[in-house]
Amino acid sequence: MGLILEVKNLTKKFGGLTAVNDVNFEVHRGEILGLIGPNGAGKTTLFQLISGFEKPNSGSVRFNGVDITGKRPYQIVNLGLARTFQLVRSFRFLSLLDNISVACLSPRGREAFGEVGIDAAASSILASVGLVDKARLPPVILPHGDLRKLEIGKALGTNPEFLLLDEPFSGLAHEESAGITRLIEQLHEEGVTVFMTGHVLRELMTLVPRVIAMHQGRLIAEGPPKEVASNKIVLEAYLGRGEGFA
Amino acid sequence: MMKLQFDWRSRLSRFRVWALSFRGGITLLCLVGLLLVPLTGREYLARIVITAMILTIFAASWDLLAGFAGQVSFGHAAFFGISGYVTAAFVKFVGAPWFLAIFIGTGWAVVFSLLIGIPCLRLKGPYLALGTLAFALILYNLFLTGTWLGGTEGISALPNIGSVFVEFYIMAAFMVASLIIMRAIVDSRLGTILKAIRDDEVGADAAGINTTVYKLVAFMVSGLFAGISGALFVLDITAVNPAVYQPLYSFYAIIMASIGGIATIYGSIVGSFLFTLLSEFLRPLAAASLLIFATLLILIIRFSEEGVMNPFLEHVRDLWDKIRGR
Amino acid sequence: MEEILIFGTIQGALLALLALGFSLVYGVGGLLNLAHGAFFLITAYIVYWTIHLLTSIPGLSYYPLVFGIAAVVGLSSVVTIGAVTYLGLMKPLQKSHIGVVLVTFAMAFFFEQFVKFVGDPKTHYIVPVVPGTVTLLGITFPAQLLALVFGSVILVTLVTLFISKSTIGKSIRAVSQDPEAAELVGINTDMVMMTSVMISALLVGFAAVLYAPGNYIAPRIGWGYLLLAFSVTIFGGMGSIPGSILGAYVMGYATTLTDYLISPSFSQIVPLIVILVMLLVRPQGLLGKKRLQ
Ligand SMILES: Nc1ncnc2c1ncn2[C@@H]1O[C@H](COP(=O)(O)OP(=O)(O)OP(=O)(O)O)[C@@H](O)[C@H]1O
Ligand SMILES: [Mg+2]
């Protein structure tokens, strides 16, 4: 098995604010790891640092043993580490199929699907996220739930072995969340490593065997969801902000 | 990068379907109409249409960069002008034949598309607009104040490439080929990637696309076709001067592409022909002509965001369907 | 050295009037107004035509009065034109990313042709309203330019105060920071944007009223002023008001300096190169905020 991701002493400052403060953790190959924390804890910033969209002030990120700190996002994606965004993004004037095709056209996607298999690969990804009947539609007319699925579909187009999912359940109704949960379980069975955030632990509870918790840029707890949920520091972090999480 | 694969048989059957479709039929009809123009024997008309055809390539090249790759350039005249100058210089001072000069001129335009594109990579929106405009203006001023290549006067009295009617068919061939190639590019996988970068650059990066390389490819392809049009323009009017670098030329490209419809390529035909023919027909009204033209321009932009081509074709199609009783 | 100080200040004062409004309109509504230079042009011509008209009336021979009336006519026209342009052309096209750019370009083209059609393509001269010359630090220059500097400083201060203190000014700042949030708290964003376009037109109109006298005007001059406004705004930081004022003076001194040090024939190119370098090194401008994703 072994480690797929090693994060060491990662720090990111925005002016006076330290959004990610000396963070250290590891992700094992094939696991599903959760990341929780109240609003503004620094979860998204941590994802930005790992995926190359922000440069850290110090510290390093190793993926499959390769130092990827400071690499450009597309380079990291082509090494097999893809991500989704908390605020859904899409290629507005492209059909859903083409939205996915773009990712399949990345060097890593081409390698996996072959030059001629792109359309077929994009359709099958669209089917696996449950959007195949809308393949020809543009994303602008889709409801939010479908955009969340598209978001994951685009990441899958790059044939990732490691997926960062930033709040994949946010803004979803219960049954829609269930669909995404099934999808993540299925990816996990196929061997994809998943690292996902959620600021409400309940959403992650059934899905992840291990979570890490973040508060004010620091990691404050680690362990099985039940344990972390009853951790005093974690409770205080959430209570201090007047938010419930369980 | 991208390999364009040709499967002739399926192309042929697809062509047949297209030719019998509404849009295909209209296109072929227009093409035949265009090719008949010289047969009327009216030199004046042929001259105007030649200009329109050259400007079509220019406008379409802007559309490829701005409409498809999302890089809104205000300095497209730089590519147009540099190619025109180099072409003129090679014809005049080296005595190169015109078709060779076009190659060299266009090559320079591609080089300049990289020279301008690379520094502008990080720029977006109004910054990119002003950056490209500044490059074109610097070239304008350099050629205006410099003494090389004819200084302020430019280069003139180039030989004609043939009689008006021969020239007409040469230009038509260039236009048709350029448009088909540009349309094929935007419909290809490369086009999909460019559109993705236009719609969401961060998203394209996250999808594993090296946006830097593809934006430069867009600059180069656009520079190439702008270069071709610049070379043809200079060969047509048999002279060139620093005015080709003026912001006005860049804006002509933008205006023509927008009148026809941005992100269509073929809209440039409608835009350029309307633009050229309208300015020509209004000419007898002297001073009022450009004022009327400006007013029409405002109205078209204001009331037809998609440009005039697609809405017009839709109307005609409705009418056609009604006539056929569907 | 004194020359650079004086002429640089004059140039800076002009640029501040030109750029402040351009930057404001971009900052508030994301509107790139390519008709900005045409606003200068049309004001200058309205002033010129009004003077022409009034001086043909026998009783009116006191030039400052004639000019004053002409200036009022010019300024109120350009502010009206600004409001109409916003309501009729910019607002409906605001959603499309290039619509405003195209339509204001067409507007600029329209004004150029309008001026040519109503008047003629020739250059004209507006007699300065402040006669004579002044000598300062041993440098002699037209007194009109002193009026320009004073006028510019007063107007720029007033507009800055207006934006930072008044209720409308606060709405303007709210909209420029976050239009959607501003809309949610009940600010009429259309009204705010229209006001900014009108302020912008007023400022550029004043630039014309103060700077055109003593200079030649011609249908083409709008483009040059547009480029100046655009450059200073980029230099100072798109949408930043202090940035555009600072940028105006820095550019003013820089161009005057290059005129003296190198050669006036380069004075066209130097600002362009400055802009390019600026764009490449610090695209957000001197005081611009870095855009967040
Ligand atoms: N680009 C930026 N510039 C300045 N500050 C930033 C930037 N991005 C994030 N921050 C700040 O860093 C802190 C951490 O933000 P982040 O988005 O990482 O939190 P989060 O844990 O993802 O919160 P949420 O649950 O709301 O998604 C916040 O205070 C935020 O305001
Ligand atoms: Mg977040």
PDB file of C-alpha atoms in Angstrom, chain B residues 130 134 138, chain C residues 231-232 234-235 247 250-251 254-255 258 267-282 286:
ATOM      1  CA  LEU B 130      -4.496  47.483 -23.727  1.00  0.00           C
ATOM      2  CA  ALA B 134       0.132  49.118 -26.987  1.00  0.00           C
ATOM      3  CA  ILE B 138       4.471  50.955 -30.742  1.00  0.00           C
TER       4      ILE B 138
ATOM      5  CA  SER C 231      -2.956  54.092 -19.992  1.00  0.00           C
ATOM      6  CA  VAL C 232      -3.026  56.089 -16.784  1.00  0.00           C
ATOM      7  CA  ILE C 234      -3.852  50.709 -16.184  1.00  0.00           C
ATOM      8  CA  PHE C 235      -0.746  52.319 -14.742  1.00  0.00           C
ATOM      9  CA  GLY C 247      -0.690  57.344 -11.835  1.00  0.00           C
ATOM     10  CA  VAL C 250       3.727  59.892 -12.211  1.00  0.00           C
ATOM     11  CA  MET C 251       2.952  59.557 -15.915  1.00  0.00           C
ATOM     12  CA  ALA C 254       7.692  60.679 -16.644  1.00  0.00           C
ATOM     13  CA  THR C 255       6.563  61.781 -20.094  1.00  0.00           C
ATOM     14  CA  THR C 258      11.540  61.754 -21.455  1.00  0.00           C
ATOM     15  CA  SER C 267       7.257  60.969 -26.456  1.00  0.00           C
ATOM     16  CA  GLN C 268       4.627  58.911 -28.288  1.00  0.00           C
ATOM     17  CA  ILE C 269       6.413  55.650 -27.657  1.00  0.00           C
ATOM     18  CA  VAL C 270       7.768  56.099 -24.150  1.00  0.00           C
ATOM     19  CA  PRO C 271       4.402  56.057 -22.371  1.00  0.00           C
ATOM     20  CA  LEU C 272       3.447  52.978 -24.362  1.00  0.00           C
ATOM     21  CA  ILE C 273       6.601  51.205 -23.300  1.00  0.00           C
ATOM     22  CA  VAL C 274       6.008  52.280 -19.703  1.00  0.00           C
ATOM     23  CA  ILE C 275       2.533  50.775 -19.910  1.00  0.00           C
ATOM     24  CA  LEU C 276       3.803  47.549 -21.393  1.00  0.00           C
ATOM     25  CA  VAL C 277       6.474  47.172 -18.747  1.00  0.00           C
ATOM     26  CA  MET C 278       3.913  47.948 -16.093  1.00  0.00           C
ATOM     27  CA  LEU C 279       1.509  45.378 -17.512  1.00  0.00           C
ATOM     28  CA  LEU C 280       4.161  42.732 -17.583  1.00  0.00           C
ATOM     29  CA  VAL C 281       5.673  43.421 -14.190  1.00  0.00           C
ATOM     30  CA  ARG C 282       2.698  44.473 -12.137  1.00  0.00           C
ATOM     31  CA  LEU C 286       0.436  50.833  -8.911  1.00  0.00           C
TER      32      LEU C 286
END
